Coordinates of C-alpha atoms in Angstrom, one line a residue:
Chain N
X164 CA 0.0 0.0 0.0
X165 CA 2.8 2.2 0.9
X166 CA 4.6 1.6 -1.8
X167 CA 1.7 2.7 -4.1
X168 CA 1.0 5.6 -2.6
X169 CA 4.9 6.6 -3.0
X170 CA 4.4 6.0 -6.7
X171 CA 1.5 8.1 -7.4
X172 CA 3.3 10.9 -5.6
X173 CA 5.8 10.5 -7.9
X174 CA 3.9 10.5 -11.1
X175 CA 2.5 13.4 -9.9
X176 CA 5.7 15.1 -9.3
X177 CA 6.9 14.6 -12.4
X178 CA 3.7 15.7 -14.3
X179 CA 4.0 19.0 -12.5
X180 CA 7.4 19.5 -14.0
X181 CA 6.2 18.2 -17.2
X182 CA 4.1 21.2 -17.6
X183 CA 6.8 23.7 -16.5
X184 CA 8.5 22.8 -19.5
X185 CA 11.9 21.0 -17.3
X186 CA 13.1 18.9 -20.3
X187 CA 16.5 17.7 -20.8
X188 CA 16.0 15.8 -23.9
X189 CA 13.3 15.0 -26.8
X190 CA 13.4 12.4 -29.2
X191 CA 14.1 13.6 -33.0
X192 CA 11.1 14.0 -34.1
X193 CA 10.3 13.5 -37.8
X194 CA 10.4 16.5 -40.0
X195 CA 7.7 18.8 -40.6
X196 CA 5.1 17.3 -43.2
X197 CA 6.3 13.5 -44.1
X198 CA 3.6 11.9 -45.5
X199 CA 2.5 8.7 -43.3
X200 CA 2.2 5.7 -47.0
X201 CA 1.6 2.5 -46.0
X202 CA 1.9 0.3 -49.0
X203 CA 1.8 2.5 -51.5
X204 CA -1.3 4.5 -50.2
X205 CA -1.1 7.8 -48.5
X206 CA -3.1 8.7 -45.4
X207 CA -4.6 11.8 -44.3
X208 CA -3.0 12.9 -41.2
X209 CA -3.3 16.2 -41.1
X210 CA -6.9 18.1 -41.9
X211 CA -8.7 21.4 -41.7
X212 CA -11.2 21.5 -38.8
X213 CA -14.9 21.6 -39.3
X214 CA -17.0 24.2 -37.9
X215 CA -17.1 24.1 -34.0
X216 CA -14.0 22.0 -33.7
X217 CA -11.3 24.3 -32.2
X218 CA -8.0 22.3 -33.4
X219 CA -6.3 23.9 -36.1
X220 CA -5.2 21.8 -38.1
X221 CA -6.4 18.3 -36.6
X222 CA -3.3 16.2 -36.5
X223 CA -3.5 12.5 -36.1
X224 CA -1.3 11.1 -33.0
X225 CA 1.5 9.8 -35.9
X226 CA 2.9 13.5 -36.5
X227 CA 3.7 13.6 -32.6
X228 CA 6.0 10.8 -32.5
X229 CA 9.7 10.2 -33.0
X230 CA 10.7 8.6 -36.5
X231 CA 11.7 5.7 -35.0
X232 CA 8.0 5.1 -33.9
X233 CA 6.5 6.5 -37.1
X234 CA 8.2 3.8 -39.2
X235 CA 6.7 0.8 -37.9
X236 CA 3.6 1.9 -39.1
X237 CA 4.7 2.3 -42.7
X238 CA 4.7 -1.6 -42.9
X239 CA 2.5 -4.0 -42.1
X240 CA 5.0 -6.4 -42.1
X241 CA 7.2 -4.3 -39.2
X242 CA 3.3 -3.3 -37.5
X243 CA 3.8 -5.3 -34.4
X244 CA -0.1 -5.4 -34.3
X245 CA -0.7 -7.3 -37.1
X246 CA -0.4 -11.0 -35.5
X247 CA -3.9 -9.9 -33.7
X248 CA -5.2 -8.5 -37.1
X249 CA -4.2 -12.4 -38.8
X250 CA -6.4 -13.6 -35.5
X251 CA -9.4 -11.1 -35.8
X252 CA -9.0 -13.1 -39.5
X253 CA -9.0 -16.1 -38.4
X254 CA -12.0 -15.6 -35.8
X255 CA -14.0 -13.9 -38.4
X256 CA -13.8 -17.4 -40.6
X257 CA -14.7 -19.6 -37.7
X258 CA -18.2 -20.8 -36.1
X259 CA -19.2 -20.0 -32.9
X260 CA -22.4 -20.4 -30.4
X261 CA -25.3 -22.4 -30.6
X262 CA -26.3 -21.2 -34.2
X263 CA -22.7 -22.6 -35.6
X264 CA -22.4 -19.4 -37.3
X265 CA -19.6 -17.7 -38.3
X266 CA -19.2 -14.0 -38.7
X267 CA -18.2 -14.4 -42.4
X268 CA -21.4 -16.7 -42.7
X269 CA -23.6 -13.2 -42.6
X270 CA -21.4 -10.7 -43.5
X271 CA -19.2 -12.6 -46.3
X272 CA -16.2 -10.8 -47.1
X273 CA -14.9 -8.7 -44.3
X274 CA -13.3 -6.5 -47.3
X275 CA -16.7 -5.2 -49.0
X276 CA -19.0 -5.5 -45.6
X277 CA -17.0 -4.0 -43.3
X278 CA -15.7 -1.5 -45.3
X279 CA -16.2 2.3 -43.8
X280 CA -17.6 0.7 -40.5
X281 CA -14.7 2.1 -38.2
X282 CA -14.7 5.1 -39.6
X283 CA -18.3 5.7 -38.3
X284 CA -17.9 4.7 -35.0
X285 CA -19.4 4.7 -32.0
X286 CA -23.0 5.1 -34.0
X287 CA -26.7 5.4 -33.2
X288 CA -28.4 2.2 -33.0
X289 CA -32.1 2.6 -33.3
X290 CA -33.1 -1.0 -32.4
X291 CA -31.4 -0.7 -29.4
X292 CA -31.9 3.2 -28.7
X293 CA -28.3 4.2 -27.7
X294 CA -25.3 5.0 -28.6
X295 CA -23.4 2.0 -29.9
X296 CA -19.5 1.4 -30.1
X297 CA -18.0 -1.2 -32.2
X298 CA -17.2 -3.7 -29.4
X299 CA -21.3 -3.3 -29.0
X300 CA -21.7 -4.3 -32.2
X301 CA -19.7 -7.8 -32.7
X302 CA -21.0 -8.5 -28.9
X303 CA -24.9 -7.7 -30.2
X304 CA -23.7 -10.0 -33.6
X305 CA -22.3 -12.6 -30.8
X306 CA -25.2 -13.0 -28.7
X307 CA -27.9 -12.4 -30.8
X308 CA -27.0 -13.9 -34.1
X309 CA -24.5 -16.8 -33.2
X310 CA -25.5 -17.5 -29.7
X311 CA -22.2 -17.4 -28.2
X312 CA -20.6 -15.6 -25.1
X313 CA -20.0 -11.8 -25.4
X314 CA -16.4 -11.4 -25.6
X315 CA -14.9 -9.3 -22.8
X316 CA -13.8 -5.9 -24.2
X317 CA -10.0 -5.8 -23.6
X318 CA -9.2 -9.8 -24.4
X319 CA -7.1 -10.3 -27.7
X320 CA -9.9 -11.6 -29.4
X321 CA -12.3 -8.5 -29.1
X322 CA -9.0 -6.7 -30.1
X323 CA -8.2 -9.2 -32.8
X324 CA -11.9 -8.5 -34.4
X325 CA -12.1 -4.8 -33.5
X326 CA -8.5 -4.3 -35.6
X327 CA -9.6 -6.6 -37.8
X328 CA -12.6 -5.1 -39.2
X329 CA -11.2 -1.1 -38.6
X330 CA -8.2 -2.8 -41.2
X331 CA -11.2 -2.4 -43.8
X332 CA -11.5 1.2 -42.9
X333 CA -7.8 2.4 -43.0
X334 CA -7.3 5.5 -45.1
X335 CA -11.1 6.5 -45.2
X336 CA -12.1 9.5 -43.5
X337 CA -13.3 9.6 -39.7
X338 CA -16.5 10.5 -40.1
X339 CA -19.1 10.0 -36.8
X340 CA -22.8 11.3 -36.8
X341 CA -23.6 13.2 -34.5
X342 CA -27.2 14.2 -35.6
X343 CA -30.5 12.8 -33.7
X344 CA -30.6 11.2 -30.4
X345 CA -26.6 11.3 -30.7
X346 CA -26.1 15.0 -30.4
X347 CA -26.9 14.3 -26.6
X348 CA -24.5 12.0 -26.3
X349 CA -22.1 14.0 -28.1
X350 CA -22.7 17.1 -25.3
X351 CA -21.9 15.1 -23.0
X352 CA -19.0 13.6 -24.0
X353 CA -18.0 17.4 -25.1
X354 CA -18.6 18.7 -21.4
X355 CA -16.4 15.5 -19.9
X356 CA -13.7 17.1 -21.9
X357 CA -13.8 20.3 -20.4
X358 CA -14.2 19.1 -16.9
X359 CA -11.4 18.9 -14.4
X360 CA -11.0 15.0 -12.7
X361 CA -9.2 13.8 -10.6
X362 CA -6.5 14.9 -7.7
X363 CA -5.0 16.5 -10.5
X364 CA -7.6 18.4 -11.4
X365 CA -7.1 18.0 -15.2
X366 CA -9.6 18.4 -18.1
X367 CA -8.8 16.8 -21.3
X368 CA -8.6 20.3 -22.8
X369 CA -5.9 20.7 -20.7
X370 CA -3.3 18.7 -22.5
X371 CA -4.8 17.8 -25.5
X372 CA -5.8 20.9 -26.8
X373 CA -4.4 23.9 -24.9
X374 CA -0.7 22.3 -24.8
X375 CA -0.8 20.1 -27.7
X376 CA 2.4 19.7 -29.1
X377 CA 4.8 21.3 -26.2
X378 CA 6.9 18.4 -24.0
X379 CA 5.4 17.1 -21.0
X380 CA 8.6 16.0 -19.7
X381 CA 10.1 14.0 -22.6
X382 CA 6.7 13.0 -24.2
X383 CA 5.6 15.1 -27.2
X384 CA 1.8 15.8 -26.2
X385 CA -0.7 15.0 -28.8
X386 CA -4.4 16.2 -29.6
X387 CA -5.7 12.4 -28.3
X388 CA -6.8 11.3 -31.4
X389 CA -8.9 8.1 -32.0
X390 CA -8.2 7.2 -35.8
X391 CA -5.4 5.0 -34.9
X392 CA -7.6 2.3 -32.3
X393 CA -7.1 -0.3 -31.5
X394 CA -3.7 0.7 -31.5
X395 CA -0.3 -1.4 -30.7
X396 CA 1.3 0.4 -28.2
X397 CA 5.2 -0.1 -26.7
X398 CA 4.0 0.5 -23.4
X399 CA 1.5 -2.0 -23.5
X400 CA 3.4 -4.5 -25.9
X401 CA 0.3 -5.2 -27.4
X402 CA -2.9 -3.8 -29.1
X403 CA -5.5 -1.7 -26.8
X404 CA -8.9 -0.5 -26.9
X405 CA -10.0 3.4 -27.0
X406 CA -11.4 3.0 -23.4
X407 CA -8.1 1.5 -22.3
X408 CA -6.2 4.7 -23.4
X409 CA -9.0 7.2 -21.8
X410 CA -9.2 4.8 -18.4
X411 CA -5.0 4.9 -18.7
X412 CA -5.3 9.2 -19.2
X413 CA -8.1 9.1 -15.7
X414 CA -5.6 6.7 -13.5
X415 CA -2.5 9.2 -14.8
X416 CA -4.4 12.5 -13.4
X417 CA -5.2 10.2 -10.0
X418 CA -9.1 10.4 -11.3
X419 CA -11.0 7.4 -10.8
X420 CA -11.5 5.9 -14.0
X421 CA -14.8 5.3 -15.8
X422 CA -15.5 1.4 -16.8
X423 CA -14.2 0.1 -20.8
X424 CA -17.7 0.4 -22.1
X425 CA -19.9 2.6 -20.0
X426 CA -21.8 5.3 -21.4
X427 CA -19.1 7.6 -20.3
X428 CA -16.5 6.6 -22.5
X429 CA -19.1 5.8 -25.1
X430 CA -19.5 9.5 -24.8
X431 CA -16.4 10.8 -24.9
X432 CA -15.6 8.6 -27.5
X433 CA -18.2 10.2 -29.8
X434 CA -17.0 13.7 -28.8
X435 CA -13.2 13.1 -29.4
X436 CA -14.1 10.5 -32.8
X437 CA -15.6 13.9 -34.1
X438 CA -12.4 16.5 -33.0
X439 CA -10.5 14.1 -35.9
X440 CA -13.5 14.2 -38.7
X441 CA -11.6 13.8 -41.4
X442 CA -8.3 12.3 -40.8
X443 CA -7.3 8.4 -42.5
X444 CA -8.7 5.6 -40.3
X445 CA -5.1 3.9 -39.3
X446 CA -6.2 0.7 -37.5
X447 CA -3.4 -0.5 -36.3
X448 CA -1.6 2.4 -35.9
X449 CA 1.9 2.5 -33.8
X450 CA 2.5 4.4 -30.8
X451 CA 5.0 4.9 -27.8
Chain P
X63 CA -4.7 -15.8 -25.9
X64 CA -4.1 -17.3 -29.2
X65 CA -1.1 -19.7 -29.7
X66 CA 1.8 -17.8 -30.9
X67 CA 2.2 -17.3 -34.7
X68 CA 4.9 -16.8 -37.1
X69 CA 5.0 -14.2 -39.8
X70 CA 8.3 -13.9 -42.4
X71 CA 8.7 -12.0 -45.7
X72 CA 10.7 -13.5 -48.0
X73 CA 10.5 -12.6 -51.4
X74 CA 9.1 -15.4 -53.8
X75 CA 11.8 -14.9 -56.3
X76 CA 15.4 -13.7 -57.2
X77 CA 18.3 -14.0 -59.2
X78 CA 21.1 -16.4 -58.9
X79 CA 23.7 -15.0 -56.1
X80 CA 21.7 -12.5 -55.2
X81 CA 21.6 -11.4 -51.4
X82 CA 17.8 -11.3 -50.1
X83 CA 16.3 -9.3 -47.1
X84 CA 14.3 -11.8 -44.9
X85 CA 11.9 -10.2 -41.7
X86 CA 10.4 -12.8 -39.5
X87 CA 8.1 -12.1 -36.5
X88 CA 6.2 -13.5 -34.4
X89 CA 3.6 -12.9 -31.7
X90 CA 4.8 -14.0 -28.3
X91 CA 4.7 -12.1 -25.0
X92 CA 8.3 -12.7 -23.7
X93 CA 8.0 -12.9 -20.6
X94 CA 10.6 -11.4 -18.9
X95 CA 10.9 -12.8 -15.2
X96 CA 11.4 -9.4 -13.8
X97 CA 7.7 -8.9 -13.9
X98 CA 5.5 -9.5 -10.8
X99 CA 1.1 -10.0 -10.7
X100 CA -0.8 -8.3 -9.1
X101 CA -0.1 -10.7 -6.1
X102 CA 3.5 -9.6 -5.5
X103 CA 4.4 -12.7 -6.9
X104 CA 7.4 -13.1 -10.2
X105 CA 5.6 -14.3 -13.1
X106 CA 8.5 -16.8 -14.6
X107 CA 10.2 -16.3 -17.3
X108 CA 8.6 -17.8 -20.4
X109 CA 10.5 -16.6 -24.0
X110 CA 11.7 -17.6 -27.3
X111 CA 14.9 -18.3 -26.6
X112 CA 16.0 -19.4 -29.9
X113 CA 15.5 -18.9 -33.8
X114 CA 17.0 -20.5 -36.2
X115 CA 16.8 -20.0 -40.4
X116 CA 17.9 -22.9 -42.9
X117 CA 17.7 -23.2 -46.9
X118 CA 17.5 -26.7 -48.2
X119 CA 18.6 -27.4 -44.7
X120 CA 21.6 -25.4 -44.7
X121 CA 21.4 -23.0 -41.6
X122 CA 22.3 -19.4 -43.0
X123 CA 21.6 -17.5 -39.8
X124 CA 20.5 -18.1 -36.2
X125 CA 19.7 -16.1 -33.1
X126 CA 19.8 -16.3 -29.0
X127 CA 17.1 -14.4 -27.4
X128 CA 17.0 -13.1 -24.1
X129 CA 14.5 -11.4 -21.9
X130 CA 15.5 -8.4 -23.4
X131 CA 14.3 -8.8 -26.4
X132 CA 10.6 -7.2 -27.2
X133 CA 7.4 -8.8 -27.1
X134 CA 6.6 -10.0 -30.3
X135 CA 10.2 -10.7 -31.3
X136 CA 11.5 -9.3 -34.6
X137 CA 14.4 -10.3 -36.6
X138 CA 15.6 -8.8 -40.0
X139 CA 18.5 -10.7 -41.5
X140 CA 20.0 -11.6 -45.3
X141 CA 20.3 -14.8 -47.8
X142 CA 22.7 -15.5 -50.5
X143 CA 20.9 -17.7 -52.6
X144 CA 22.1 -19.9 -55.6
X145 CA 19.5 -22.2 -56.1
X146 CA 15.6 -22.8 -55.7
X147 CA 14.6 -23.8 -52.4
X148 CA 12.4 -24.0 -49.0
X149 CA 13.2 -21.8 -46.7
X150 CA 12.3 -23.2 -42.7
X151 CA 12.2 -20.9 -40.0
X152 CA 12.0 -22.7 -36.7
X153 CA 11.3 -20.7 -32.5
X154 CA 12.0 -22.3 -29.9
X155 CA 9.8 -21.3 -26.4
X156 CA 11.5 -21.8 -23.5
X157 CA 8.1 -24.4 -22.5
X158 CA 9.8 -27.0 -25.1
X159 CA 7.2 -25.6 -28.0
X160 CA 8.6 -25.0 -31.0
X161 CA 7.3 -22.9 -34.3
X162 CA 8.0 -23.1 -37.5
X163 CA 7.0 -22.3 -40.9
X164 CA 8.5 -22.8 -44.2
X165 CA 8.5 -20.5 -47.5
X166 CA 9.5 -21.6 -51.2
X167 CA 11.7 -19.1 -53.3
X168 CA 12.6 -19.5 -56.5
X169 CA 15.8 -18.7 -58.1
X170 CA 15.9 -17.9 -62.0
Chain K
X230 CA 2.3 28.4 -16.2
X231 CA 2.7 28.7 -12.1
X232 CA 3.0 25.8 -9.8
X233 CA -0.3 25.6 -8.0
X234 CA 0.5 24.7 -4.2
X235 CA -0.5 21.3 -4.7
X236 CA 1.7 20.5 -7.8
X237 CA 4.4 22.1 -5.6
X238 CA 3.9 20.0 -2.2
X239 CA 3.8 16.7 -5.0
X240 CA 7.2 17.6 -6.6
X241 CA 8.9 17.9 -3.4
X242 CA 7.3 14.5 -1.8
X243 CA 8.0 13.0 -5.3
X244 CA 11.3 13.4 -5.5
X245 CA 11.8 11.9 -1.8
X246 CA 10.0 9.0 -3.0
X247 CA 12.4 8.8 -6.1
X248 CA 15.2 8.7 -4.0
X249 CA 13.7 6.4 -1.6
X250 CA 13.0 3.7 -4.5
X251 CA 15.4 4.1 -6.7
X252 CA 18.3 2.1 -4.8
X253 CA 16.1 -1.2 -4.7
X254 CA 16.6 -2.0 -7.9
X255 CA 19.2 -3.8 -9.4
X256 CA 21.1 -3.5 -12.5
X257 CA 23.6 -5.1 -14.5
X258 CA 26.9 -3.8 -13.5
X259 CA 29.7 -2.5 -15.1
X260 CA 31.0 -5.9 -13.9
X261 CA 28.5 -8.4 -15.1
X262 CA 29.0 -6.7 -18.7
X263 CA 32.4 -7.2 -18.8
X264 CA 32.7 -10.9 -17.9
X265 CA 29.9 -10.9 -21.2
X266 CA 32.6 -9.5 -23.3
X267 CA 35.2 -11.2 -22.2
X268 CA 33.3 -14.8 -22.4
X269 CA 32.7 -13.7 -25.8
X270 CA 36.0 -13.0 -26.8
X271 CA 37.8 -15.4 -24.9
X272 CA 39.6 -13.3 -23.1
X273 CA 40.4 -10.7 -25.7
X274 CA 39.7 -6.9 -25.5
X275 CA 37.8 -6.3 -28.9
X276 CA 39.2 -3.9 -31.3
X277 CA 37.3 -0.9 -32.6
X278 CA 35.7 -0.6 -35.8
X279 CA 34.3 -3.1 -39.0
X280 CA 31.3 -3.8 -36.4
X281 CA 28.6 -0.6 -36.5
X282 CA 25.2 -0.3 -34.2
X283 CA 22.5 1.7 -35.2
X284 CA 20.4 2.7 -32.7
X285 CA 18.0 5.6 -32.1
X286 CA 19.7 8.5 -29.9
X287 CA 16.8 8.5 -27.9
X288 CA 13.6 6.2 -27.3
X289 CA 10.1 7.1 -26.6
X290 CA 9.3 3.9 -24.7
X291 CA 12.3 1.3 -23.5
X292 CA 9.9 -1.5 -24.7
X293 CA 10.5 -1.4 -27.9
X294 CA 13.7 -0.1 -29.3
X295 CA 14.6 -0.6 -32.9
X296 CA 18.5 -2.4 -33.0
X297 CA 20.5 -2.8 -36.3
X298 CA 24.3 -3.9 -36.7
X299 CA 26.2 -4.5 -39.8
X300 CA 29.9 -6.0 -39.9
X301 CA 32.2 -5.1 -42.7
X302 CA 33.2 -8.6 -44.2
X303 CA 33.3 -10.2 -47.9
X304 CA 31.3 -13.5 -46.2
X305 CA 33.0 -15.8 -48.0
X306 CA 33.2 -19.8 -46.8
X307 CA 36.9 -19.1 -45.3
X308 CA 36.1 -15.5 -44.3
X309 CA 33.0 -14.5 -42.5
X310 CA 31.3 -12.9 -39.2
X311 CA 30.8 -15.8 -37.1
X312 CA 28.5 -13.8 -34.5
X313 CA 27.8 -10.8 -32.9
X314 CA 26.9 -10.3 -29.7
X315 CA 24.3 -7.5 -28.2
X316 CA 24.5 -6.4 -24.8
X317 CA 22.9 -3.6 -22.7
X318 CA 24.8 -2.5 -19.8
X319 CA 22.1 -1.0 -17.6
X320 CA 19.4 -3.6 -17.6
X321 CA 18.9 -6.3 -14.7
X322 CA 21.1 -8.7 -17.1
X323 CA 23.4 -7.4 -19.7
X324 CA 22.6 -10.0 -22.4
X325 CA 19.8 -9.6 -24.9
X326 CA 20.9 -11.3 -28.0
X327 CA 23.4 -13.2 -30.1
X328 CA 23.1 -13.2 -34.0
X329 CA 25.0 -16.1 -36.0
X330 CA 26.1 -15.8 -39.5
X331 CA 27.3 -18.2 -41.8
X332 CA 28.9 -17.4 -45.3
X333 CA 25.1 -18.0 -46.6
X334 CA 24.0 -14.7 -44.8
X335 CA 25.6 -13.1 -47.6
X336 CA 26.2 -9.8 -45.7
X337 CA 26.8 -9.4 -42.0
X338 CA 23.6 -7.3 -40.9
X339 CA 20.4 -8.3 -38.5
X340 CA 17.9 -6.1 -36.8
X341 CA 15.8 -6.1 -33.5
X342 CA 13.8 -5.0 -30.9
X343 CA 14.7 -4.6 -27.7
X344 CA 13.8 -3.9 -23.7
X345 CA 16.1 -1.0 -22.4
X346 CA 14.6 -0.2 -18.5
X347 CA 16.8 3.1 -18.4
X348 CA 19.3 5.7 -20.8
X349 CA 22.2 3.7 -21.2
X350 CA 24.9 1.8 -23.6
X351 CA 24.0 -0.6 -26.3
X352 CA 27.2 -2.7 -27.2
X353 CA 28.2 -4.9 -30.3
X354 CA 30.4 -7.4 -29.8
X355 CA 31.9 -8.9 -33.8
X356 CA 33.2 -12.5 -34.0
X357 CA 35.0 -13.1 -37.0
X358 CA 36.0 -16.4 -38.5
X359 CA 39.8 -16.1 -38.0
X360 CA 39.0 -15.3 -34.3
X361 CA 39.1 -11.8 -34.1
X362 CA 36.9 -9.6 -32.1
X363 CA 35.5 -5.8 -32.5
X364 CA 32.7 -3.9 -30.7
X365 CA 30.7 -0.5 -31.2
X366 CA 29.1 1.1 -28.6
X367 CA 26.1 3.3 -28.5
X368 CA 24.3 5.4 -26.0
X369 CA 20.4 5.3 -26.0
X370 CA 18.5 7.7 -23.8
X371 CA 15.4 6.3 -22.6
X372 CA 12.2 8.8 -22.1
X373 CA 9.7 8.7 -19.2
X374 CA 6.0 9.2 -21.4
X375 CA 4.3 12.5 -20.3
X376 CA 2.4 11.3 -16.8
X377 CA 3.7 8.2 -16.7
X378 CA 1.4 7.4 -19.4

């Protein structure tokens, strides 16, 4: 207990001198403009806002890192996060649950079908009447139409799926609704953004948008960007959800963290999905 | 957590003498030994502690992994090739598994 | 930007704590490295050049740090790199990989990734056929992300 008390202090510490700026050394980052091609195609990672969205220009979480990090994603061969994707694959091929169904046996081709589907994430579902992510979706497909178990929302197959079908989405444009019984949810992920949590007392805002792009200590801070999710990250050696990374943000600031899949970060995803309308889907993209 | 899986890139085709790149990966969580649960307690070691790269049973390069190495393991090497061939790649885990998967090239 | 009181009070304690922790954890010594080198050699004190590391000057996550090495040598069957041995001298063990060649490799090159759990050396250890032994070192700095995160 003790000893996890002692390290909180020091995390805090050494965010407050983070944001003073006390930095000995930064990585080289990549130069200004490189294009992020991954296999010939070029994606969109940088974008004029639309109305209302106060980043100028949205940049996707790949200009913020060091070329080192920035490589891996230029090949899906050196992508350390496509062994899941060849799972999601797999999974998507094979029956499961009482019906003996398999995912490909409704939706065929992952390719054509699931094409676009990341990029329009989290979305309305009407049927249910709420605000829908896409682990919702292949766990409503689970239980409903093959009769199997829900798959829990951080296990490798839920990320080897959710990778999986964003794959057929990389290099289209984020584009989220947030029209009709979303634009609730969408205000209230919008206000979580701007609220202080935490023993911290940190908003979002704070980092992501008013210090975007200074050093907070030897990390380059980015706008938080979604496009890339799941995403491989070193720190975790493996692929992560969206909720991971916002739960991971809430424990950092000492805030207690809101559950993977509550309406909170179902929220908040909808509100910070829309601050990157328009950048390339990059499922599985490669950060620090 | 599915079973660990190869991946390599070797090219399908090349010239006589010509020197090829070859990338191999392959999902594993290498499990360092330094690392303790949420208990307290060390979770052993468990890594690929070996790789090994043959053509038409020929070894033409090898590796000795430590803990040290990244999850996910990733090696990048090169081939002189003079004739057409299989290629086998072959991990060993330190549980006694081994992986391995094997490529055709052909040489013209 | 100011210091708010409580940012303040959590520096101060912080850096206790850092002090306060940082002595219980072991690393490979300078020691433990060179008994590495010298196994390796067989005694010998390897020369300098032939042998180059390329490594990044600094990391954003120790994790995952991207290793290449390349040996000047015409790889032929009676004149080749045997191995090379990588070693980092401020992890908990000093080893972390050992490439072989053969004259089949066709050039003397490989790339990694590897674990660093703080800044410091990276070293390259070349075994050639005939015996004979050089090494490149490399410092790599290892960041801390933003709030730990």
């Amino acid at each position: 207990m003790a000893k996890i008390m002692k390290i909180n202090v020091l995390s805090a510490a050494l965010f407050g001198a983070g944001m003073t700026a006390v930095v000995m050394t930064a990585p080289a980052f990549a130069e200004e403009g490189v294009k992020l091609v991954i296999d010939g195609e070029e994606l969109t990672t940088e974008v004029a806002p639309q109305e209302g969205n106060p980043l100028d220009p949205v940049r996707s979480g790949w200009t913020f890192r060091s070329e080192e990090t920035q490589a891996l994603e230029t090949d899906d061969f050196e992508n350390p996060g496509f062994p899941l994707v060849d799972y999601g694959e797999e999974l998507w091929n094979t029956a499961d649950g009482s019906t003996g169904k398999s995912c490909a046996s409704c939706h065929g081709d992952a390719s054509e079908s699931m094409k676009g589907v990341r990029a329009s994430m989290p979305k309305w579902n009407k049927e249910k009447n709420t605000l829908f992510t896409l682990e919702d979706y292949i766990n409503l497909s689970r239980e409903e139409h093959q009769g199997a178990k829900p798959w829990k929302w951080e296990s490798q197959e839920m990320l080897g799926m959710t990778a999986y079908i964003g794959l057929q989405s990389r290099g289209m444009p984020v584009n989220v609704s947030i029209d009709g019984p979303a634009k609730e949810w969408f205000e209230k992920g919008k206000k979580m953004y701007y609220t202080r949590y935490g023993q911290l007392d940190l908003a979002c805002a704070q980092c992501h948008e008013d210090n975007q792009g200074t050093m907070i200590r030897a990390d380059h801070l980015s706008q938080g960007q979604i496009n890339g999710f799941p995403t491989y990250r070193f720190k975790w050696s493996g692929l992560g959800s969206i909720h991971r990374r916002f739960k991971g943000c809430m424990d950092n600031i000492r805030a207690e963290p809101f559950k993977r899949g509550s309406d909170e970060f179902t929220a908040l995803e909808l509100y910070v999905a829309w601050r990157g309308q328009g950048l390339s889907v990059e499922t599985p993209a490669v950060r620090n | 957590m599915a079973a660990p899986k190869p991946r390599v890139k070797v090219p399908k085709k090349a010239s006589k003498g010509e020197v090829i790149t070859i990338k191999t990966l392959i999902s594993h969580p290498m499990e360092s030994g330094q690392r303790k649960d949420k208990k307290g307690e060390v979770i052993p070691r468990q890594i690929i502690n070996k790789f090994t790269c043959e053509y038409n049973g020929q070894v033409v390069f090898s590796c000795d992994l430590e803990p040290a190495v990244s999850a996910n393991p990733y090696l990048e090497f090169n081939a002189k090739v003079e004739d057409s061939g299989t290629f086998k790649f072959t991990w060993l885990d330190d549980d006694g598994s081994t992986y391995s998967t094997e490529n055709k090239l052909t040489v013209e | 930007m100011t210091l708010t009181r409580r940012e303040a009070l959590g520096l101060t304690a912080g850096a206790a704590a850092f002090l306060t922790l940082a002595p219980r954890i072991a690393f490979a010594a300078a020691e433990e490295t060179e008994a590495a080198i010298k196994a390796f050699t067989g005694g010998a004190t390897p020369a300098s050049g032939k042998v180059s590391l390329d490594t990044p000057e600094i990391a954003e996550n120790g994790n995952t740090v991207p290793v290449g090495v390349s040996v000047e040598s015409p790889m032929t069957a009676d004149n080749y790199v045997e191995s090379v041995m990588i070693l980092a001298d401020g992890n908990p063990a000093p080893g972390v990989a050992t490439f072989h060649f053969t004259a089949m490799s066709g050039i003397a090159e490989a790339k990694t990734r590897i674990r660093l759990a703080k800044t410091q050396n990276v070293i390259a250890i070349a075994k050639m056929s005939d015996g004979s032994t050089f090494m490149d070192k490399k410092e790599v700095k290892v960041t801390i992300g933003g709030c730990g995160g």
